[in-house]
PDB file of C-alpha atoms in Angstrom:
ATOM      1  CA  MET A 553     109.865  92.155 121.324  1.00 62.00           C
ATOM      2  CA  LEU A 554     108.464  93.985 118.310  1.00 70.00           C
ATOM      3  CA  ARG A 555     107.381  97.490 119.271  1.00 85.00           C
ATOM      4  CA  LYS A 556     107.093  99.451 116.046  1.00 93.00           C
ATOM      5  CA  VAL A 557     106.447  98.939 112.344  1.00 96.00           C
ATOM      6  CA  TYR A 558     107.047 101.492 109.606  1.00 97.00           C
ATOM      7  CA  VAL A 559     105.138 101.743 106.340  1.00 98.00           C
ATOM      8  CA  TRP A 560     106.088 103.489 103.118  1.00 98.00           C
ATOM      9  CA  GLY A 561     103.805 103.105 100.161  1.00 98.00           C
ATOM     10  CA  ASP A 562     100.867 104.387  98.152  1.00 98.00           C
ATOM     11  CA  SER A 563      97.138 104.859  98.760  1.00 97.00           C
ATOM     12  CA  ILE A 564      96.513 101.164  99.384  1.00 98.00           C
ATOM     13  CA  ALA A 565      99.043 101.199 102.209  1.00 97.00           C
ATOM     14  CA  LYS A 566      97.413 104.389 103.480  1.00 97.00           C
ATOM     15  CA  GLY A 567      94.016 102.669 103.599  1.00 97.00           C
ATOM     16  CA  ILE A 568      92.341 104.841 100.977  1.00 97.00           C
ATOM     17  CA  VAL A 569      89.060 103.593  99.478  1.00 97.00           C
ATOM     18  CA  PHE A 570      86.448 105.115  97.204  1.00 96.00           C
ATOM     19  CA  ASP A 571      83.249 105.970  99.026  1.00 94.00           C
ATOM     20  CA  ALA A 572      80.539 105.647  96.381  1.00 90.00           C
ATOM     21  CA  ALA A 573      77.919 107.308  98.589  1.00 90.00           C
ATOM     22  CA  ARG A 574      80.029 110.448  98.971  1.00 93.00           C
ATOM     23  CA  GLY A 575      81.617 110.191  95.533  1.00 94.00           C
ATOM     24  CA  ARG A 576      85.180 110.603  96.727  1.00 96.00           C
ATOM     25  CA  TYR A 577      88.203 108.845  98.163  1.00 97.00           C
ATOM     26  CA  VAL A 578      88.362 108.559 101.951  1.00 97.00           C
ATOM     27  CA  GLY A 579      90.605 106.915 104.508  1.00 96.00           C
ATOM     28  CA  LEU A 580      89.612 103.786 106.418  1.00 94.00           C
ATOM     29  CA  ARG A 581      91.926 104.746 109.292  1.00 81.00           C
ATOM     30  CA  GLU A 582      91.738 102.055 112.001  1.00 80.00           C
ATOM     31  CA  ARG A 583      89.870  99.736 109.617  1.00 90.00           C
ATOM     32  CA  SER A 584      92.643  99.640 107.009  1.00 94.00           C
ATOM     33  CA  GLY A 585      94.542  96.399 106.550  1.00 97.00           C
ATOM     34  CA  PHE A 586      97.727  97.903 107.939  1.00 97.00           C
ATOM     35  CA  SER A 587      96.019  99.346 111.010  1.00 96.00           C
ATOM     36  CA  ARG A 588      94.228  96.049 111.610  1.00 96.00           C
ATOM     37  CA  ALA A 589      97.563  94.221 111.546  1.00 96.00           C
ATOM     38  CA  ALA A 590      99.146  96.693 113.966  1.00 96.00           C
ATOM     39  CA  GLU A 591      96.250  96.229 116.377  1.00 95.00           C
ATOM     40  CA  ALA A 592      96.384  92.437 116.122  1.00 95.00           C
ATOM     41  CA  LEU A 593     100.151  92.419 116.707  1.00 95.00           C
ATOM     42  CA  HIS A 594      99.958  95.017 119.515  1.00 94.00           C
ATOM     43  CA  VAL A 595     102.525  97.286 117.890  1.00 95.00           C
ATOM     44  CA  GLU A 596     102.723 100.950 117.004  1.00 95.00           C
ATOM     45  CA  MET A 597     102.583 101.667 113.284  1.00 95.00           C
ATOM     46  CA  GLU A 598     104.126 104.756 111.732  1.00 96.00           C
ATOM     47  CA  ASN A 599     102.556 105.088 108.304  1.00 97.00           C
ATOM     48  CA  HIS A 600     104.251 107.321 105.725  1.00 97.00           C
ATOM     49  CA  ALA A 601     102.183 106.122 102.760  1.00 97.00           C
ATOM     50  CA  ARG A 602     100.708 108.749 100.432  1.00 97.00           C
ATOM     51  CA  PHE A 603      98.012 108.836  97.769  1.00 96.00           C
ATOM     52  CA  GLY A 604      99.598 108.765  94.302  1.00 96.00           C
ATOM     53  CA  MET A 605     103.039 107.773  95.567  1.00 98.00           C
ATOM     54  CA  THR A 606     105.314 105.965  93.110  1.00 98.00           C
ATOM     55  CA  SER A 607     108.466 104.034  93.948  1.00 98.00           C
ATOM     56  CA  GLN A 608     110.481 106.875  92.423  1.00 97.00           C
ATOM     57  CA  ARG A 609     109.124 109.369  94.940  1.00 97.00           C
ATOM     58  CA  GLY A 610     108.939 106.781  97.689  1.00 97.00           C
ATOM     59  CA  ARG A 611     112.616 105.998  97.351  1.00 97.00           C
ATOM     60  CA  LEU A 612     113.486 109.593  98.236  1.00 96.00           C
ATOM     61  CA  ALA A 613     110.896 109.772 101.006  1.00 96.00           C
ATOM     62  CA  LEU A 614     112.242 106.595 102.575  1.00 97.00           C
ATOM     63  CA  GLU A 615     115.828 107.815 102.382  1.00 93.00           C
ATOM     64  CA  ASN A 616     114.887 110.968 104.269  1.00 92.00           C
ATOM     65  CA  GLY A 617     112.625 109.209 106.766  1.00 93.00           C
ATOM     66  CA  LEU A 618     115.002 106.457 107.818  1.00 92.00           C
ATOM     67  CA  GLN A 619     117.112 108.811 109.883  1.00 87.00           C
ATOM     68  CA  SER A 620     114.642 108.748 112.771  1.00 89.00           C
ATOM     69  CA  ALA A 621     113.567 105.088 112.499  1.00 92.00           C
ATOM     70  CA  GLU A 622     114.200 102.633 115.315  1.00 93.00           C
ATOM     71  CA  PRO A 623     116.763  99.985 114.278  1.00 94.00           C
ATOM     72  CA  GLY A 624     115.497  96.424 114.334  1.00 94.00           C
ATOM     73  CA  SER A 625     111.981  97.404 113.270  1.00 95.00           C
ATOM     74  CA  PRO A 626     110.252  96.054 110.141  1.00 96.00           C
ATOM     75  CA  VAL A 627     109.519  98.472 107.320  1.00 97.00           C
ATOM     76  CA  LEU A 628     106.709  97.506 104.953  1.00 98.00           C
ATOM     77  CA  LEU A 629     107.241  98.679 101.366  1.00 98.00           C
ATOM     78  CA  SER A 630     104.002  98.759  99.376  1.00 98.00           C
ATOM     79  CA  PHE A 631     104.416 100.263  95.892  1.00 98.00           C
ATOM     80  CA  GLY A 632     103.533  99.509  92.296  1.00 98.00           C
ATOM     81  CA  GLY A 633      99.961 100.532  91.548  1.00 97.00           C
ATOM     82  CA  ASN A 634     100.917 104.076  90.579  1.00 98.00           C
ATOM     83  CA  ASP A 635     104.169 103.031  88.925  1.00 98.00           C
ATOM     84  CA  VAL A 636     102.310 100.851  86.419  1.00 98.00           C
ATOM     85  CA  ASP A 637      99.644 103.475  85.718  1.00 98.00           C
ATOM     86  CA  TYR A 638      99.536 105.600  82.551  1.00 98.00           C
ATOM     87  CA  ASP A 639      98.568 109.076  81.402  1.00 98.00           C
ATOM     88  CA  TRP A 640      95.225 107.894  80.060  1.00 97.00           C
ATOM     89  CA  ALA A 641      94.214 111.316  78.771  1.00 97.00           C
ATOM     90  CA  ALA A 642      97.374 111.479  76.648  1.00 97.00           C
ATOM     91  CA  ILE A 643      96.717 107.980  75.328  1.00 98.00           C
ATOM     92  CA  SER A 644      93.173 108.954  74.338  1.00 97.00           C
ATOM     93  CA  GLU A 645      94.545 111.889  72.329  1.00 97.00           C
ATOM     94  CA  THR A 646      97.454 110.091  70.631  1.00 97.00           C
ATOM     95  CA  PRO A 647      96.720 106.341  70.579  1.00 97.00           C
ATOM     96  CA  LYS A 648      99.217 105.653  67.800  1.00 96.00           C
ATOM     97  CA  GLU A 649     102.157 106.969  69.784  1.00 96.00           C
ATOM     98  CA  ARG A 650     104.205 105.117  72.395  1.00 97.00           C
ATOM     99  CA  HIS A 651     103.098 105.611  75.989  1.00 98.00           C
ATOM    100  CA  ASP A 652     105.076 104.302  78.950  1.00 98.00           C
ATOM    101  CA  PRO A 653     103.978 103.637  82.533  1.00 98.00           C
ATOM    102  CA  HIS A 654     104.778 106.356  85.054  1.00 98.00           C
ATOM    103  CA  VAL A 655     107.780 104.280  86.155  1.00 98.00           C
ATOM    104  CA  LEU A 656     109.300 101.785  83.716  1.00 98.00           C
ATOM    105  CA  PRO A 657     109.665  98.157  84.893  1.00 98.00           C
ATOM    106  CA  GLU A 658     113.467  98.260  85.101  1.00 98.00           C
ATOM    107  CA  GLN A 659     113.405 101.469  87.130  1.00 98.00           C
ATOM    108  CA  PHE A 660     110.677 100.091  89.370  1.00 98.00           C
ATOM    109  CA  ALA A 661     112.814  97.024  90.115  1.00 98.00           C
ATOM    110  CA  GLU A 662     115.840  99.184  90.874  1.00 98.00           C
ATOM    111  CA  ASN A 663     113.837 101.536  93.097  1.00 98.00           C
ATOM    112  CA  MET A 664     112.478  98.657  95.162  1.00 98.00           C
ATOM    113  CA  ALA A 665     115.878  96.998  95.456  1.00 98.00           C
ATOM    114  CA  GLN A 666     117.425 100.295  96.547  1.00 98.00           C
ATOM    115  CA  MET A 667     114.738 100.800  99.196  1.00 98.00           C
ATOM    116  CA  VAL A 668     115.553  97.363 100.573  1.00 98.00           C
ATOM    117  CA  ARG A 669     119.248  98.236 100.671  1.00 98.00           C
ATOM    118  CA  ASP A 670     118.571 101.598 102.318  1.00 98.00           C
ATOM    119  CA  ALA A 671     116.340 100.032 104.955  1.00 98.00           C
ATOM    120  CA  ARG A 672     118.945  97.403 105.770  1.00 97.00           C
ATOM    121  CA  GLY A 673     121.624 100.066 105.929  1.00 97.00           C
ATOM    122  CA  ALA A 674     119.564 101.804 108.616  1.00 96.00           C
ATOM    123  CA  GLY A 675     119.269  98.578 110.611  1.00 96.00           C
ATOM    124  CA  LEU A 676     115.650  97.896 109.669  1.00 96.00           C
ATOM    125  CA  ILE A 677     113.973  94.746 108.339  1.00 97.00           C
ATOM    126  CA  PRO A 678     112.656  95.430 104.816  1.00 98.00           C
ATOM    127  CA  VAL A 679     109.429  93.672 103.807  1.00 98.00           C
ATOM    128  CA  LEU A 680     108.026  93.849 100.271  1.00 98.00           C
ATOM    129  CA  LEU A 681     104.330  93.366  99.474  1.00 98.00           C
ATOM    130  CA  THR A 682     102.880  92.078  96.220  1.00 98.00           C
ATOM    131  CA  LEU A 683     100.008  93.957  94.579  1.00 98.00           C
ATOM    132  CA  PRO A 684      96.367  93.020  95.103  1.00 97.00           C
ATOM    133  CA  PRO A 685      94.779  91.987  91.776  1.00 96.00           C
ATOM    134  CA  ILE A 686      92.726  94.532  89.872  1.00 96.00           C
ATOM    135  CA  ASP A 687      89.549  94.227  87.824  1.00 96.00           C
ATOM    136  CA  SER A 688      90.315  95.366  84.280  1.00 96.00           C
ATOM    137  CA  GLU A 689      86.752  96.150  83.250  1.00 95.00           C
ATOM    138  CA  ARG A 690      86.080  98.346  86.277  1.00 95.00           C
ATOM    139  CA  TYR A 691      89.440 100.057  86.036  1.00 97.00           C
ATOM    140  CA  PHE A 692      89.074 100.736  82.311  1.00 97.00           C
ATOM    141  CA  SER A 693      85.669 102.313  82.900  1.00 96.00           C
ATOM    142  CA  TRP A 694      87.129 104.362  85.729  1.00 97.00           C
ATOM    143  CA  VAL A 695      90.144 105.818  83.918  1.00 97.00           C
ATOM    144  CA  THR A 696      88.216 106.581  80.726  1.00 97.00           C
ATOM    145  CA  ARG A 697      85.259 108.283  82.383  1.00 95.00           C
ATOM    146  CA  GLY A 698      84.975 111.846  81.133  1.00 91.00           C
ATOM    147  CA  LEU A 699      87.463 111.373  78.279  1.00 94.00           C
ATOM    148  CA  GLU A 700      86.066 112.656  74.972  1.00 91.00           C
ATOM    149  CA  LYS A 701      88.085 110.081  73.038  1.00 92.00           C
ATOM    150  CA  GLY A 702      87.938 107.234  75.534  1.00 90.00           C
ATOM    151  CA  GLU A 703      87.458 104.691  72.758  1.00 94.00           C
ATOM    152  CA  ASN A 704      91.036 105.445  71.669  1.00 97.00           C
ATOM    153  CA  VAL A 705      92.299 104.005  74.942  1.00 97.00           C
ATOM    154  CA  LEU A 706      90.851 100.614  74.064  1.00 96.00           C
ATOM    155  CA  ARG A 707      92.316 100.941  70.587  1.00 96.00           C
ATOM    156  CA  TRP A 708      95.750 101.501  72.143  1.00 97.00           C
ATOM    157  CA  LEU A 709      95.345  98.670  74.645  1.00 97.00           C
ATOM    158  CA  GLY A 710      94.187  96.129  72.097  1.00 96.00           C
ATOM    159  CA  ASP A 711      92.115  94.426  74.773  1.00 96.00           C
ATOM    160  CA  VAL A 712      90.984  95.475  78.232  1.00 96.00           C
ATOM    161  CA  GLU A 713      92.783  92.600  79.959  1.00 96.00           C
ATOM    162  CA  ARG A 714      96.118  94.111  78.971  1.00 97.00           C
ATOM    163  CA  ILE A 715      95.673  96.333  82.009  1.00 96.00           C
ATOM    164  CA  TYR A 716      95.478  93.264  84.257  1.00 96.00           C
ATOM    165  CA  ARG A 717      98.501  91.614  82.634  1.00 97.00           C
ATOM    166  CA  THR A 718     100.679  94.702  82.950  1.00 97.00           C
ATOM    167  CA  HIS A 719      99.646  95.227  86.563  1.00 98.00           C
ATOM    168  CA  ARG A 720     100.372  91.572  87.352  1.00 98.00           C
ATOM    169  CA  GLY A 721     103.797  91.998  85.752  1.00 98.00           C
ATOM    170  CA  TYR A 722     104.755  94.665  88.272  1.00 98.00           C
ATOM    171  CA  SER A 723     103.654  92.388  91.101  1.00 98.00           C
ATOM    172  CA  GLU A 724     105.906  89.689  89.651  1.00 98.00           C
ATOM    173  CA  ILE A 725     108.773  92.183  89.599  1.00 98.00           C
ATOM    174  CA  LEU A 726     108.374  92.531  93.366  1.00 98.00           C
ATOM    175  CA  CYS A 727     108.721  88.756  93.715  1.00 98.00           C
ATOM    176  CA  GLN A 728     111.878  88.834  91.590  1.00 98.00           C
ATOM    177  CA  VAL A 729     113.370  91.691  93.612  1.00 98.00           C
ATOM    178  CA  ALA A 730     112.640  89.859  96.878  1.00 98.00           C
ATOM    179  CA  ARG A 731     114.489  86.800  95.601  1.00 98.00           C
ATOM    180  CA  THR A 732     117.414  88.839  94.271  1.00 98.00           C
ATOM    181  CA  VAL A 733     118.016  90.843  97.443  1.00 98.00           C
ATOM    182  CA  ASN A 734     116.782  88.104  99.816  1.00 97.00           C
ATOM    183  CA  ALA A 735     114.055  90.257 101.351  1.00 98.00           C
ATOM    184  CA  HIS A 736     110.863  89.266 103.133  1.00 98.00           C
ATOM    185  CA  LEU A 737     107.847  89.155 100.822  1.00 98.00           C
ATOM    186  CA  ILE A 738     104.205  89.151 101.914  1.00 98.00           C
ATOM    187  CA  ASP A 739     102.092  87.763  99.092  1.00 98.00           C
ATOM    188  CA  VAL A 740      99.030  89.993  99.354  1.00 97.00           C
ATOM    189  CA  ARG A 741      98.065  89.087  95.798  1.00 97.00           C
ATOM    190  CA  GLY A 742      98.110  85.398  96.641  1.00 96.00           C
ATOM    191  CA  ALA A 743      95.849  86.011  99.634  1.00 96.00           C
ATOM    192  CA  PHE A 744      93.259  87.622  97.353  1.00 96.00           C
ATOM    193  CA  GLU A 745      93.522  84.868  94.769  1.00 94.00           C
ATOM    194  CA  ARG A 746      93.187  82.104  97.341  1.00 93.00           C
ATOM    195  CA  ALA A 747      90.151  83.803  98.890  1.00 92.00           C
ATOM    196  CA  GLY A 748      88.414  83.943  95.498  1.00 81.00           C
ATOM    197  CA  ASP A 749      85.798  86.407  94.266  1.00 77.00           C
ATOM    198  CA  SER A 750      88.242  89.301  94.492  1.00 72.00           C
ATOM    199  CA  LEU A 751      85.723  91.493  92.642  1.00 76.00           C
ATOM    200  CA  ARG A 752      83.663  92.015  95.795  1.00 89.00           C
ATOM    201  CA  ARG A 753      86.818  93.044  97.655  1.00 95.00           C
ATOM    202  CA  LEU A 754      87.546  95.960  95.310  1.00 96.00           C
ATOM    203  CA  CYS A 755      86.106  99.474  95.093  1.00 96.00           C
ATOM    204  CA  VAL A 756      84.179 100.701  92.072  1.00 96.00           C
ATOM    205  CA  ASP A 757      87.455 101.950  90.553  1.00 96.00           C
ATOM    206  CA  GLY A 758      88.628  98.353  90.178  1.00 96.00           C
ATOM    207  CA  ILE A 759      92.018  98.869  91.824  1.00 97.00           C
ATOM    208  CA  HIS A 760      91.631  99.968  95.461  1.00 97.00           C
ATOM    209  CA  PRO A 761      90.664  97.213  97.926  1.00 97.00           C
ATOM    210  CA  ASN A 762      87.492  98.057  99.832  1.00 96.00           C
ATOM    211  CA  ALA A 763      86.935  97.457 103.557  1.00 96.00           C
ATOM    212  CA  GLU A 764      86.556  93.722 102.975  1.00 96.00           C
ATOM    213  CA  GLY A 765      89.726  93.692 100.907  1.00 97.00           C
ATOM    214  CA  HIS A 766      91.586  95.529 103.639  1.00 97.00           C
ATOM    215  CA  ALA A 767      90.449  92.957 106.173  1.00 97.00           C
ATOM    216  CA  LEU A 768      92.114  90.352 103.964  1.00 96.00           C
ATOM    217  CA  ILE A 769      95.287  92.437 103.749  1.00 98.00           C
ATOM    218  CA  GLY A 770      95.344  92.797 107.529  1.00 97.00           C
ATOM    219  CA  GLN A 771      95.039  89.048 107.924  1.00 97.00           C
ATOM    220  CA  ALA A 772      97.884  88.411 105.464  1.00 98.00           C
ATOM    221  CA  LEU A 773     100.179  90.889 107.236  1.00 98.00           C
ATOM    222  CA  THR A 774      99.365  89.516 110.672  1.00 97.00           C
ATOM    223  CA  GLU A 775      99.833  85.883 109.715  1.00 97.00           C
ATOM    224  CA  TYR A 776     103.174  86.569 108.029  1.00 97.00           C
ATOM    225  CA  ALA A 777     104.493  88.590 110.969  1.00 95.00           C
ATOM    226  CA  LEU A 778     103.527  85.877 113.463  1.00 95.00           C
ATOM    227  CA  ALA A 779     105.020  83.135 111.314  1.00 95.00           C
ATOM    228  CA  HIS A 780     108.323  84.958 110.852  1.00 91.00           C
ATOM    229  CA  GLY A 781     108.737  86.340 114.335  1.00 81.00           C
ATOM    230  CA  PHE A 782     108.419  90.060 113.790  1.00 78.00           C
TER     231      PHE A 782
END
């Protein structure tokens, strides 16, 4: 019987949302999608997710944290949103130069594959999660707020929807990695797309799911776990 689930990931996995009333990021705690799933499945969840975490940093954190994990337990790996992000301030200053994501696609794929291998080596069941869709217009407004040369960001992008396409590409990398290493994959992105009107399930920043979005994540996690017996 499943007793414990581990989570390594970024702010979405941690249940962080932007509270417009207070003007800052806060944690949903028991209302996050991951906590909702743990409650529905009657399991303990040990959540190691951190705000701003990339797969590069997560890979090291997972390697160190696996030593105390209970073999046979699932480990949910939720990364990508920070990997695909950019130094927007630098782009606004030098839009004609090349600017790469925080973690390049090839390195992101290798990091995720290595985390799967490390988890298996520790006797755990690795589970990858695709990325919830973002809203390009909201996100563009969010990352360029306060930048003196914010118009240069759009000049570098070419069009605002490039943000969406690049973000979607990293989600597709997760699907490719899951196929390559034969890992479980929970299609969180698909759950949002099937539900429709994903805009109302996102915070004002255009990238973090809000409470309604987290309810959808919790449902996707719960349904997958029940269907696959863990």
